[in-house]
DNA sequence: CCATGCGGGCGGG
DNA sequence: CCCGCCCGCATGG
């Protein structure tokens, strides 16, 4: 409302470009961290937002040298899929997160599909005029400006958290199996192979999925139980830590207008608490995630993808036992949530960050380990990672995408850039994943 | 091991 | 100049 002033300010806040000499400093409301920015988005985050500080994204973005120390540029690596386009149960597809490190990516390409053992292939991102989508980060004053160019033309890979969790699991699994034969929790079938791999079995992949499904329930319970709404929300967000980072627009964003209560509903709602950017999902059935604009079904999403920010919670099953995420300790605790939920992020400081932001990764990892035992709470949140890792399942999603947009990258894909970059075959995934 | 950043250098518009 | 990208180096978990 405020007439003129606001308008002008608003305009200023909306019209900036990452390359401008001066960026707006009269920002009234900062955005909640966006985990899956797509399609030429611009966001202004608080300089205290941990996710923003770390320039995180659930897309696999690698640093790109733009010869400008003031603006960090990152380009999308795409997603690693099974070259056989295999499907796990329920039509789940394998959408692994490309390793950011070139060397690790090459290794990753050499690995095999955790689901069918077929070769993996990297689908490069060509969403920006045939080139990878680029993200720009620039710190200025109390804000961190973000701008993305291009629209991802490929499915979402597992999130950083998911990938890390998978890795963690793998390690744990390996260790466990080594020491103890198979006892872990694996299911019968799952056994892992000695050596290298683990298979899913061991850990979860598959299972995870199922469990994931369950989670919701528990989650709900939890929520409800705890719950007062807010609390739930918090919990929800929390988990999200891993799951969700922070705010998303919906939640936190002022503009979005969803208040805590709604959030809560969302979380609760779903049995799937998975909320993906605005879309809710259904756990079992799958979720609708938005892939850009299109909707796809992605279990992944449902399960776990949410790491950073999606609004809600994650799903993720935990495979193993449950893990836990605990948030408590490590996090910086307090900070996180506060902001978000409130919906009002004060200006810069609002601080809003997502809660748990970033820790995500690291913290997250730590926690995971640590937690292993502890199991947290609600289970809910485990980390999403597990399942997701490997598979994301989408039933049809991709295809859709392909159709819609971009096309077939899948088919050919690698080639494209391939050569140059890497072809990546596939490897990483596997690491984590056990399937084999 | 690997994620991230940085920055030199190269090649193509 | 801008951009994409390769490569090595360094840091930190």
Short mmCIF file of C-alpha atoms (C1' of nucleotides) in Angstrom, two decimals:
data_model
loop_
_atom_site.label_atom_id
_atom_site.label_comp_id
_atom_site.label_asym_id
_atom_site.label_seq_id
_atom_site.Cartn_x
_atom_site.Cartn_y
_atom_site.Cartn_z
CA UNK A 1 0.00 0.00 0.00
CA UNK A 2 1.88 2.75 0.48
CA UNK A 3 1.67 4.50 -2.50
CA UNK A 4 4.44 6.06 -4.01
CA UNK A 5 7.20 5.21 -1.84
CA UNK A 6 6.57 1.68 -1.83
CA UNK A 7 6.08 1.52 -5.42
CA UNK A 8 9.27 3.07 -6.24
CA UNK A 9 11.05 1.01 -3.77
CA UNK A 10 9.39 -2.03 -4.91
CA UNK A 11 10.38 -1.31 -8.36
CA UNK A 12 13.89 -0.88 -7.38
CA UNK A 13 13.84 -4.06 -5.51
CA UNK A 14 12.40 -5.85 -8.43
CA UNK A 15 14.32 -4.40 -11.28
CA UNK A 16 17.88 -5.04 -10.28
CA UNK A 17 20.27 -7.18 -12.20
CA UNK A 18 23.14 -9.03 -10.69
CA UNK A 19 25.50 -7.03 -12.85
CA UNK A 20 24.30 -3.65 -11.77
CA UNK A 21 26.80 -1.37 -10.20
CA UNK A 22 24.52 -0.86 -7.30
CA UNK A 23 22.03 -3.21 -5.96
CA UNK A 24 19.01 -2.19 -3.90
CA UNK A 25 19.62 -1.74 -0.24
CA UNK A 26 16.20 -0.69 0.73
CA UNK A 27 14.96 -4.19 0.75
CA UNK A 28 12.14 -4.59 3.11
CA UNK A 29 11.66 -8.23 3.01
CA UNK A 30 14.14 -10.84 2.19
CA UNK A 31 13.19 -14.04 0.48
CA UNK A 32 13.20 -17.41 1.98
CA UNK A 33 15.89 -19.52 0.63
CA UNK A 34 14.91 -21.26 -2.56
CA UNK A 35 16.14 -24.73 -2.91
CA UNK A 36 15.21 -25.26 -6.52
CA UNK A 37 15.45 -21.94 -8.22
CA UNK A 38 14.50 -22.15 -11.84
CA UNK A 39 13.48 -20.01 -14.70
CA UNK A 40 15.19 -16.73 -14.39
CA UNK A 41 14.45 -16.10 -10.77
CA UNK A 42 15.90 -13.35 -8.67
CA UNK A 43 15.96 -13.43 -4.92
CA UNK A 44 17.32 -11.25 -2.21
CA UNK A 45 18.32 -13.17 0.85
CA UNK A 46 19.47 -11.96 4.18
CA UNK A 47 23.21 -11.97 4.47
CA UNK A 48 22.62 -14.12 7.47
CA UNK A 49 20.88 -16.83 5.58
CA UNK A 50 23.18 -19.73 5.90
CA UNK A 51 22.02 -21.42 2.79
CA UNK A 52 22.52 -18.32 0.82
CA UNK A 53 25.89 -17.80 2.40
CA UNK A 54 26.91 -21.12 1.11
CA UNK A 55 25.43 -20.53 -2.25
CA UNK A 56 23.53 -23.73 -1.98
CA UNK A 57 21.10 -25.19 -4.44
CA UNK A 58 19.56 -28.58 -4.70
CA UNK A 59 20.46 -28.56 -8.35
CA UNK A 60 23.97 -29.81 -8.87
CA UNK A 61 25.74 -26.55 -9.52
CA UNK A 62 29.42 -26.19 -10.05
CA UNK A 63 31.54 -23.14 -9.79
CA UNK A 64 32.24 -21.43 -13.08
CA UNK A 65 35.00 -18.96 -13.59
CA UNK A 66 33.53 -15.73 -14.77
CA UNK A 67 36.61 -13.75 -13.94
CA UNK A 68 34.66 -11.57 -11.59
CA UNK A 69 35.45 -11.98 -7.97
CA UNK A 70 32.43 -10.05 -6.93
CA UNK A 71 29.90 -12.25 -8.55
CA UNK A 72 30.03 -15.96 -8.00
CA UNK A 73 28.77 -17.85 -11.00
CA UNK A 74 27.74 -21.47 -10.97
CA UNK A 75 26.46 -23.64 -13.78
CA UNK A 76 24.21 -26.68 -13.62
CA UNK A 77 25.64 -30.11 -14.15
CA UNK A 78 22.33 -31.74 -14.94
CA UNK A 79 21.37 -35.10 -13.51
CA UNK A 80 22.72 -38.62 -13.69
CA UNK A 81 20.24 -41.22 -14.87
CA UNK A 82 20.25 -44.87 -15.84
CA UNK A 83 21.05 -45.22 -19.48
CA UNK A 84 18.58 -48.02 -19.67
CA UNK A 85 15.91 -45.88 -18.29
CA UNK A 86 15.07 -48.58 -15.82
CA UNK A 87 12.32 -48.17 -13.33
CA UNK A 88 12.15 -49.38 -9.81
CA UNK A 89 8.95 -50.23 -8.26
CA UNK A 90 6.26 -47.88 -8.73
CA UNK A 91 7.89 -46.41 -11.67
CA UNK A 92 10.58 -44.76 -9.72
CA UNK A 93 13.44 -43.54 -11.74
CA UNK A 94 17.02 -43.05 -10.91
CA UNK A 95 18.04 -39.44 -10.68
CA UNK A 96 21.38 -39.17 -9.12
CA UNK A 97 23.16 -36.01 -8.24
CA UNK A 98 26.17 -35.36 -10.42
CA UNK A 99 29.33 -35.03 -8.42
CA UNK A 100 30.47 -31.46 -8.38
CA UNK A 101 34.13 -32.28 -8.49
CA UNK A 102 35.19 -33.07 -12.02
CA UNK A 103 37.25 -35.97 -10.97
CA UNK A 104 34.56 -37.40 -8.80
CA UNK A 105 32.08 -36.96 -11.61
CA UNK A 106 34.19 -38.97 -13.94
CA UNK A 107 34.36 -41.69 -11.41
CA UNK A 108 30.70 -41.50 -10.91
CA UNK A 109 30.13 -42.09 -14.53
CA UNK A 110 31.95 -45.28 -14.37
CA UNK A 111 29.68 -46.66 -11.78
CA UNK A 112 26.51 -48.53 -12.49
CA UNK A 113 22.89 -47.98 -11.95
CA UNK A 114 21.96 -48.85 -8.46
CA UNK A 115 18.74 -50.25 -9.64
CA UNK A 116 19.58 -52.35 -12.68
CA UNK A 117 23.32 -52.23 -12.77
CA UNK A 118 23.22 -50.72 -16.20
CA UNK A 119 25.47 -47.89 -17.17
CA UNK A 120 24.71 -44.50 -15.90
CA UNK A 121 24.70 -41.43 -17.97
CA UNK A 122 24.76 -37.82 -17.25
CA UNK A 123 22.11 -35.66 -18.73
CA UNK A 124 23.62 -32.26 -19.09
CA UNK A 125 21.62 -29.19 -18.45
CA UNK A 126 20.91 -27.18 -21.53
CA UNK A 127 18.33 -24.90 -20.21
CA UNK A 128 19.97 -21.65 -21.05
CA UNK A 129 20.22 -21.32 -24.77
CA UNK A 130 21.62 -24.77 -25.09
CA UNK A 131 24.01 -24.19 -22.25
CA UNK A 132 23.67 -25.03 -18.62
CA UNK A 133 21.46 -22.94 -16.42
CA UNK A 134 23.60 -20.48 -14.52
CA UNK A 135 23.18 -19.10 -11.03
CA UNK A 136 24.82 -15.92 -9.83
CA UNK A 137 25.47 -14.95 -6.26
CA UNK A 138 26.56 -11.58 -5.07
CA UNK A 139 26.96 -10.38 -1.52
CA UNK A 140 26.21 -6.75 -0.99
CA UNK A 141 25.56 -5.09 2.29
CA UNK A 142 23.18 -7.01 4.39
CA UNK A 143 21.93 -8.99 1.50
CA UNK A 144 22.88 -11.77 -0.76
CA UNK A 145 21.51 -11.36 -4.24
CA UNK A 146 20.72 -14.36 -6.32
CA UNK A 147 19.84 -14.55 -9.97
CA UNK A 148 19.31 -17.59 -12.15
CA UNK A 149 19.34 -17.68 -15.91
CA UNK A 150 17.70 -20.45 -17.86
CA UNK A 151 15.16 -23.11 -17.11
CA UNK A 152 16.34 -26.56 -16.20
CA UNK A 153 15.40 -29.00 -18.88
CA UNK A 154 16.00 -32.14 -16.92
CA UNK A 155 14.65 -33.80 -13.81
CA UNK A 156 15.77 -32.75 -10.44
CA UNK A 157 18.65 -34.76 -9.11
CA UNK A 158 18.77 -35.95 -5.58
CA UNK A 159 19.53 -33.10 -3.27
CA UNK A 160 22.82 -32.44 -1.72
CA UNK A 161 21.54 -33.74 1.51
CA UNK A 162 20.22 -36.82 -0.06
CA UNK A 163 23.45 -37.47 -1.80
CA UNK A 164 25.37 -36.95 1.35
CA UNK A 165 23.10 -39.14 3.29
CA UNK A 166 23.50 -41.81 0.77
CA UNK A 167 27.16 -41.54 1.05
CA UNK A 168 26.98 -41.71 4.75
CA UNK A 169 24.81 -44.65 4.63
CA UNK A 170 27.01 -46.37 2.33
CA UNK A 171 29.90 -45.90 4.56
CA UNK A 172 28.03 -47.02 7.52
CA UNK A 173 26.83 -49.92 5.72
CA UNK A 174 30.16 -50.89 4.52
CA UNK A 175 31.54 -50.63 7.92
CA UNK A 176 28.78 -52.55 9.38
CA UNK A 177 28.85 -55.26 6.92
CA UNK A 178 32.46 -55.54 7.26
CA UNK A 179 32.39 -56.00 10.87
CA UNK A 180 29.27 -57.75 11.18
CA UNK A 181 27.94 -59.80 8.57
CA UNK A 182 24.76 -58.89 7.65
CA UNK A 183 22.86 -58.08 10.28
CA UNK A 184 22.14 -54.74 10.05
CA UNK A 185 18.95 -54.19 9.39
CA UNK A 186 18.84 -55.23 6.13
CA UNK A 187 16.23 -57.08 4.95
CA UNK A 188 16.84 -60.37 3.87
CA UNK A 189 17.33 -59.66 0.51
CA UNK A 190 19.24 -56.90 0.90
CA UNK A 191 22.31 -58.02 1.78
CA UNK A 192 25.03 -56.27 0.66
CA UNK A 193 27.80 -57.50 -1.08
CA UNK A 194 30.93 -57.50 0.50
CA UNK A 195 33.01 -55.29 -0.92
CA UNK A 196 31.97 -52.73 -2.81
CA UNK A 197 28.76 -52.38 -2.86
CA UNK A 198 26.20 -52.35 -1.01
CA UNK A 199 23.37 -52.62 -2.36
CA UNK A 200 20.55 -51.09 -1.84
CA UNK A 201 19.63 -53.58 0.09
CA UNK A 202 21.59 -52.81 2.56
CA UNK A 203 20.62 -49.70 2.83
CA UNK A 204 17.75 -48.68 1.80
CA UNK A 205 17.12 -47.52 -1.23
CA UNK A 206 14.37 -49.36 -2.04
CA UNK A 207 13.23 -49.76 1.21
CA UNK A 208 13.57 -46.42 1.85
CA UNK A 209 11.09 -45.70 -0.40
CA UNK A 210 8.61 -47.65 1.30
CA UNK A 211 9.47 -46.44 4.53
CA UNK A 212 9.32 -43.15 3.25
CA UNK A 213 5.91 -43.63 2.62
CA UNK A 214 5.31 -44.48 6.04
CA UNK A 215 7.01 -41.68 7.37
CA UNK A 216 4.41 -39.45 6.66
CA UNK A 217 2.36 -41.10 9.04
CA UNK A 218 4.70 -40.87 11.68
CA UNK A 219 5.41 -37.55 10.86
CA UNK A 220 1.98 -36.61 11.19
CA UNK A 221 1.69 -38.21 14.35
CA UNK A 222 4.44 -36.33 15.47
CA UNK A 223 3.19 -33.22 14.37
CA UNK A 224 0.02 -33.67 15.77
CA UNK A 225 1.29 -34.87 18.83
CA UNK A 226 3.48 -32.13 19.43
CA UNK A 227 1.65 -29.84 18.03
CA UNK A 228 0.55 -26.89 18.35
CA UNK A 229 0.72 -25.70 15.12
CA UNK A 230 3.60 -23.71 15.44
CA UNK A 231 5.51 -26.23 16.92
CA UNK A 232 4.68 -28.50 14.37
CA UNK A 233 5.68 -26.15 11.97
CA UNK A 234 8.87 -25.88 13.50
CA UNK A 235 9.31 -29.44 13.57
CA UNK A 236 8.31 -29.62 10.18
CA UNK A 237 10.71 -27.12 9.17
CA UNK A 238 13.17 -28.65 11.16
CA UNK A 239 13.31 -31.68 9.68
CA UNK A 240 13.37 -30.12 6.97
CA UNK A 241 16.39 -29.11 7.75
CA UNK A 242 17.34 -31.50 5.83
CA UNK A 243 14.52 -31.41 4.02
CA UNK A 244 13.59 -28.17 3.73
CA UNK A 245 15.57 -25.43 4.08
CA UNK A 246 14.03 -22.65 4.74
CA UNK A 247 11.70 -20.64 3.69
CA UNK A 248 10.23 -20.80 0.69
CA UNK A 249 8.26 -18.46 -0.64
CA UNK A 250 5.26 -19.98 0.35
CA UNK A 251 6.00 -20.25 3.79
CA UNK A 252 7.90 -17.49 4.64
CA UNK A 253 7.72 -15.21 2.00
CA UNK A 254 5.72 -12.39 2.85
CA UNK A 255 4.36 -12.33 -0.41
CA UNK A 256 3.34 -15.71 -0.19
CA UNK A 257 1.21 -15.24 2.66
CA UNK A 258 0.99 -18.56 4.00
CA UNK A 259 1.03 -18.33 7.65
CA UNK A 260 2.18 -20.80 10.04
CA UNK A 261 -1.06 -22.33 10.33
CA UNK A 262 -1.22 -23.02 6.76
CA UNK A 263 2.11 -24.38 6.76
CA UNK A 264 1.21 -26.60 9.39
CA UNK A 265 -1.67 -27.73 7.48
CA UNK A 266 0.45 -28.40 4.65
CA UNK A 267 2.72 -30.49 6.55
CA UNK A 268 0.12 -32.21 8.29
CA UNK A 269 -1.70 -32.59 5.41
CA UNK A 270 0.09 -34.59 3.71
CA UNK A 271 0.65 -37.47 4.75
CA UNK A 272 3.12 -36.60 2.76
CA UNK A 273 4.52 -33.91 4.14
CA UNK A 274 6.33 -33.38 1.43
CA UNK A 275 5.77 -30.33 0.08
CA UNK A 276 7.57 -29.29 -2.73
CA UNK A 277 7.52 -25.88 -3.42
CA UNK A 278 4.11 -25.39 -3.23
CA UNK A 279 3.02 -28.63 -4.37
CA UNK A 280 2.10 -31.17 -1.96
CA UNK A 281 2.72 -34.56 -2.49
CA UNK A 282 1.48 -37.69 -1.70
CA UNK A 283 3.84 -39.94 -0.49
CA UNK A 284 2.87 -43.01 -1.72
CA UNK A 285 1.51 -42.12 -4.75
CA UNK A 286 4.06 -39.87 -5.67
CA UNK A 287 4.27 -36.43 -5.65
CA UNK A 288 3.81 -33.76 -7.89
CA UNK A 289 6.73 -31.75 -7.95
CA UNK A 290 7.12 -29.07 -10.10
CA UNK A 291 9.60 -29.32 -12.45
CA UNK A 292 9.71 -26.11 -13.66
CA UNK A 293 6.40 -25.51 -14.55
CA UNK A 294 5.43 -28.82 -15.45
CA UNK A 295 4.38 -31.16 -12.98
CA UNK A 296 5.90 -34.31 -12.60
CA UNK A 297 5.61 -37.02 -10.38
CA UNK A 298 8.39 -37.60 -8.42
CA UNK A 299 8.65 -39.62 -5.64
CA UNK A 300 11.77 -38.31 -5.02
CA UNK A 301 10.30 -35.31 -4.35
CA UNK A 302 8.05 -36.83 -2.26
CA UNK A 303 10.43 -38.67 -0.42
CA UNK A 304 13.12 -36.70 0.05
CA UNK A 305 14.11 -34.29 -2.10
CA UNK A 306 13.45 -31.59 -0.35
CA UNK A 307 16.27 -30.67 1.22
CA UNK A 308 16.81 -27.29 1.44
CA UNK A 309 13.98 -25.56 1.06
CA UNK A 310 11.06 -26.99 0.06
CA UNK A 311 8.53 -26.15 2.23
CA UNK A 312 7.94 -28.97 3.93
CA UNK A 313 9.26 -31.73 5.20
CA UNK A 314 10.90 -34.37 3.94
CA UNK A 315 10.13 -37.48 3.74
CA UNK A 316 12.56 -39.67 3.45
CA UNK A 317 12.45 -42.74 4.81
CA UNK A 318 15.03 -43.82 6.63
CA UNK A 319 16.27 -46.86 5.87
CA UNK A 320 18.18 -47.94 8.33
CA UNK A 321 16.70 -47.61 11.22
CA UNK A 322 15.77 -44.51 11.59
CA UNK A 323 17.81 -41.91 11.77
CA UNK A 324 17.72 -39.16 12.91
CA UNK A 325 18.24 -36.14 12.45
CA UNK A 326 18.60 -34.28 15.17
CA UNK A 327 18.72 -31.06 14.96
CA UNK A 328 19.09 -29.82 18.04
CA UNK A 329 22.43 -29.56 19.06
CA UNK A 330 24.20 -28.57 16.34
CA UNK A 331 22.30 -26.18 14.82
CA UNK A 332 22.76 -22.93 15.50
CA UNK A 333 19.82 -23.34 16.82
CA UNK A 334 17.85 -20.76 17.34
CA UNK A 335 18.35 -18.98 14.42
CA UNK A 336 16.88 -20.87 11.96
CA UNK A 337 13.46 -21.01 12.19
CA UNK A 338 12.50 -18.04 13.66
CA UNK A 339 12.47 -16.09 10.82
CA UNK A 340 10.78 -18.09 8.56
CA UNK A 341 7.87 -18.95 10.18
CA UNK A 342 7.02 -15.69 11.14
CA UNK A 343 6.49 -14.67 7.93
CA UNK A 344 7.85 -11.57 8.37
CA UNK A 345 11.22 -11.25 7.77
CA UNK A 346 12.21 -8.07 8.68
CA UNK A 347 14.33 -6.61 6.53
CA UNK A 348 17.49 -7.84 6.29
CA UNK A 349 17.94 -9.18 9.35
CA UNK A 350 15.17 -11.01 9.60
CA UNK A 351 17.14 -13.40 9.65
CA UNK A 352 15.49 -15.54 8.28
CA UNK A 353 16.97 -18.15 7.14
CA UNK A 354 15.81 -21.24 7.06
CA UNK A 355 16.40 -22.81 9.67
CA UNK A 356 18.57 -25.15 9.49
CA UNK A 357 19.85 -24.18 6.69
CA UNK A 358 22.68 -25.11 5.70
CA UNK A 359 23.87 -26.99 7.94
CA UNK A 360 22.41 -28.96 5.91
CA UNK A 361 25.03 -30.32 4.43
CA UNK A 362 27.55 -30.39 6.80
CA UNK A 363 25.69 -30.31 9.77
CA UNK A 364 23.52 -32.53 8.36
CA UNK A 365 26.03 -34.95 7.72
CA UNK A 366 27.39 -34.79 11.03
CA UNK A 367 24.23 -35.23 12.48
CA UNK A 368 23.50 -38.06 10.55
CA UNK A 369 26.33 -39.85 11.78
CA UNK A 370 25.95 -38.86 15.09
CA UNK A 371 22.52 -39.31 15.24
CA UNK A 372 22.50 -42.54 14.03
CA UNK A 373 22.05 -43.61 17.37
CA UNK A 374 20.09 -41.07 18.60
CA UNK A 375 17.44 -41.12 16.48
CA UNK A 376 15.58 -38.42 16.65
CA UNK A 377 12.47 -37.52 16.93
CA UNK A 378 10.27 -37.92 14.96
CA UNK A 379 11.34 -39.64 12.76
CA UNK A 380 10.26 -37.78 10.48
CA UNK A 381 12.74 -36.42 9.09
CA UNK A 382 15.19 -38.55 8.51
CA UNK A 383 16.90 -37.66 5.90
CA UNK A 384 15.63 -37.76 2.82
CA UNK A 385 18.39 -38.87 1.27
CA UNK A 386 18.26 -42.25 1.21
CA UNK A 387 15.98 -43.17 -1.19
CA UNK A 388 16.14 -40.47 -3.18
CA UNK A 389 19.43 -40.84 -3.85
CA UNK A 390 19.21 -43.12 -6.20
CA UNK A 391 16.18 -43.05 -7.38
CA UNK A 392 14.10 -40.61 -7.75
CA UNK A 393 11.40 -41.88 -9.06
CA UNK A 394 9.36 -40.32 -11.26
CA UNK A 395 7.08 -42.11 -12.87
CA UNK A 396 6.47 -40.32 -15.68
CA UNK A 397 7.99 -37.25 -15.04
CA UNK A 398 10.73 -37.11 -17.14
CA UNK A 399 9.18 -38.15 -19.94
CA UNK A 400 7.02 -35.42 -19.52
CA UNK A 401 9.60 -33.09 -19.37
CA UNK A 402 11.08 -34.24 -22.26
CA UNK A 403 8.08 -33.82 -24.03
CA UNK A 404 7.40 -30.61 -22.90
CA UNK A 405 10.33 -29.01 -23.12
CA UNK A 406 13.30 -29.80 -23.75
CA UNK A 407 13.33 -32.74 -25.16
CA UNK A 408 15.08 -35.41 -25.36
CA UNK A 409 17.91 -34.70 -23.88
CA UNK A 410 17.90 -37.73 -22.38
CA UNK A 411 18.48 -39.65 -25.25
CA UNK A 412 21.34 -38.13 -26.48
CA UNK A 413 22.33 -36.04 -23.99
CA UNK A 414 25.49 -36.75 -22.88
CA UNK A 415 26.95 -36.14 -25.92
CA UNK A 416 26.22 -32.81 -26.10
CA UNK A 417 28.43 -31.33 -24.02
CA UNK A 418 29.69 -34.25 -23.27
CA UNK A 419 32.67 -34.46 -24.61
CA UNK A 420 33.95 -31.60 -23.20
CA UNK A 421 32.80 -31.79 -19.88
CA UNK A 422 32.71 -35.08 -19.03
CA UNK A 423 30.75 -37.51 -19.99
CA UNK A 424 30.27 -38.60 -16.96
CA UNK A 425 29.29 -41.79 -16.87
CA UNK A 426 28.16 -42.48 -13.85
CA UNK A 427 29.60 -43.28 -10.96
CA UNK A 428 28.98 -41.58 -8.11
CA UNK A 429 25.81 -42.59 -7.43
CA UNK A 430 26.64 -45.77 -6.93
CA UNK A 431 28.89 -45.10 -4.43
CA UNK A 432 26.35 -44.43 -2.30
CA UNK A 433 23.98 -46.55 -3.44
CA UNK A 434 24.18 -49.89 -3.00
CA UNK A 435 22.20 -51.34 -5.24
CA UNK A 436 24.26 -53.00 -7.40
"C1'" DC B 1 37.14 -38.11 -0.90
"C1'" DC B 2 34.83 -34.48 -2.26
"C1'" DA B 3 32.42 -29.88 -2.12
"C1'" DT B 4 33.65 -25.14 -2.99
"C1'" DG B 5 36.10 -21.07 -4.40
"C1'" DC B 6 39.53 -18.80 -6.97
"C1'" DG B 7 41.81 -17.50 -10.86
"C1'" DG B 8 44.92 -18.33 -15.06
"C1'" DG B 9 44.35 -19.57 -19.64
"C1'" DC B 10 42.12 -20.95 -24.09
"C1'" DG B 11 38.91 -20.76 -27.74
"C1'" DG B 12 34.59 -18.97 -29.98
"C1'" DG B 13 31.37 -15.47 -30.83
"C1'" DC C 1 34.39 -8.28 -24.25
"C1'" DC C 2 31.54 -11.91 -22.88
"C1'" DC C 3 30.95 -16.63 -22.21
"C1'" DG C 4 31.80 -21.48 -21.51
"C1'" DC C 5 35.03 -24.41 -19.92
"C1'" DC C 6 39.45 -26.92 -18.60
"C1'" DC C 7 42.90 -27.13 -15.10
"C1'" DG C 8 45.41 -26.67 -10.95
"C1'" DC C 9 45.59 -24.92 -6.27
"C1'" DA C 10 43.76 -24.32 -1.76
"C1'" DT C 11 40.56 -24.92 2.05
"C1'" DG C 12 37.51 -27.37 4.86
"C1'" DG C 13 34.59 -31.10 6.28
#
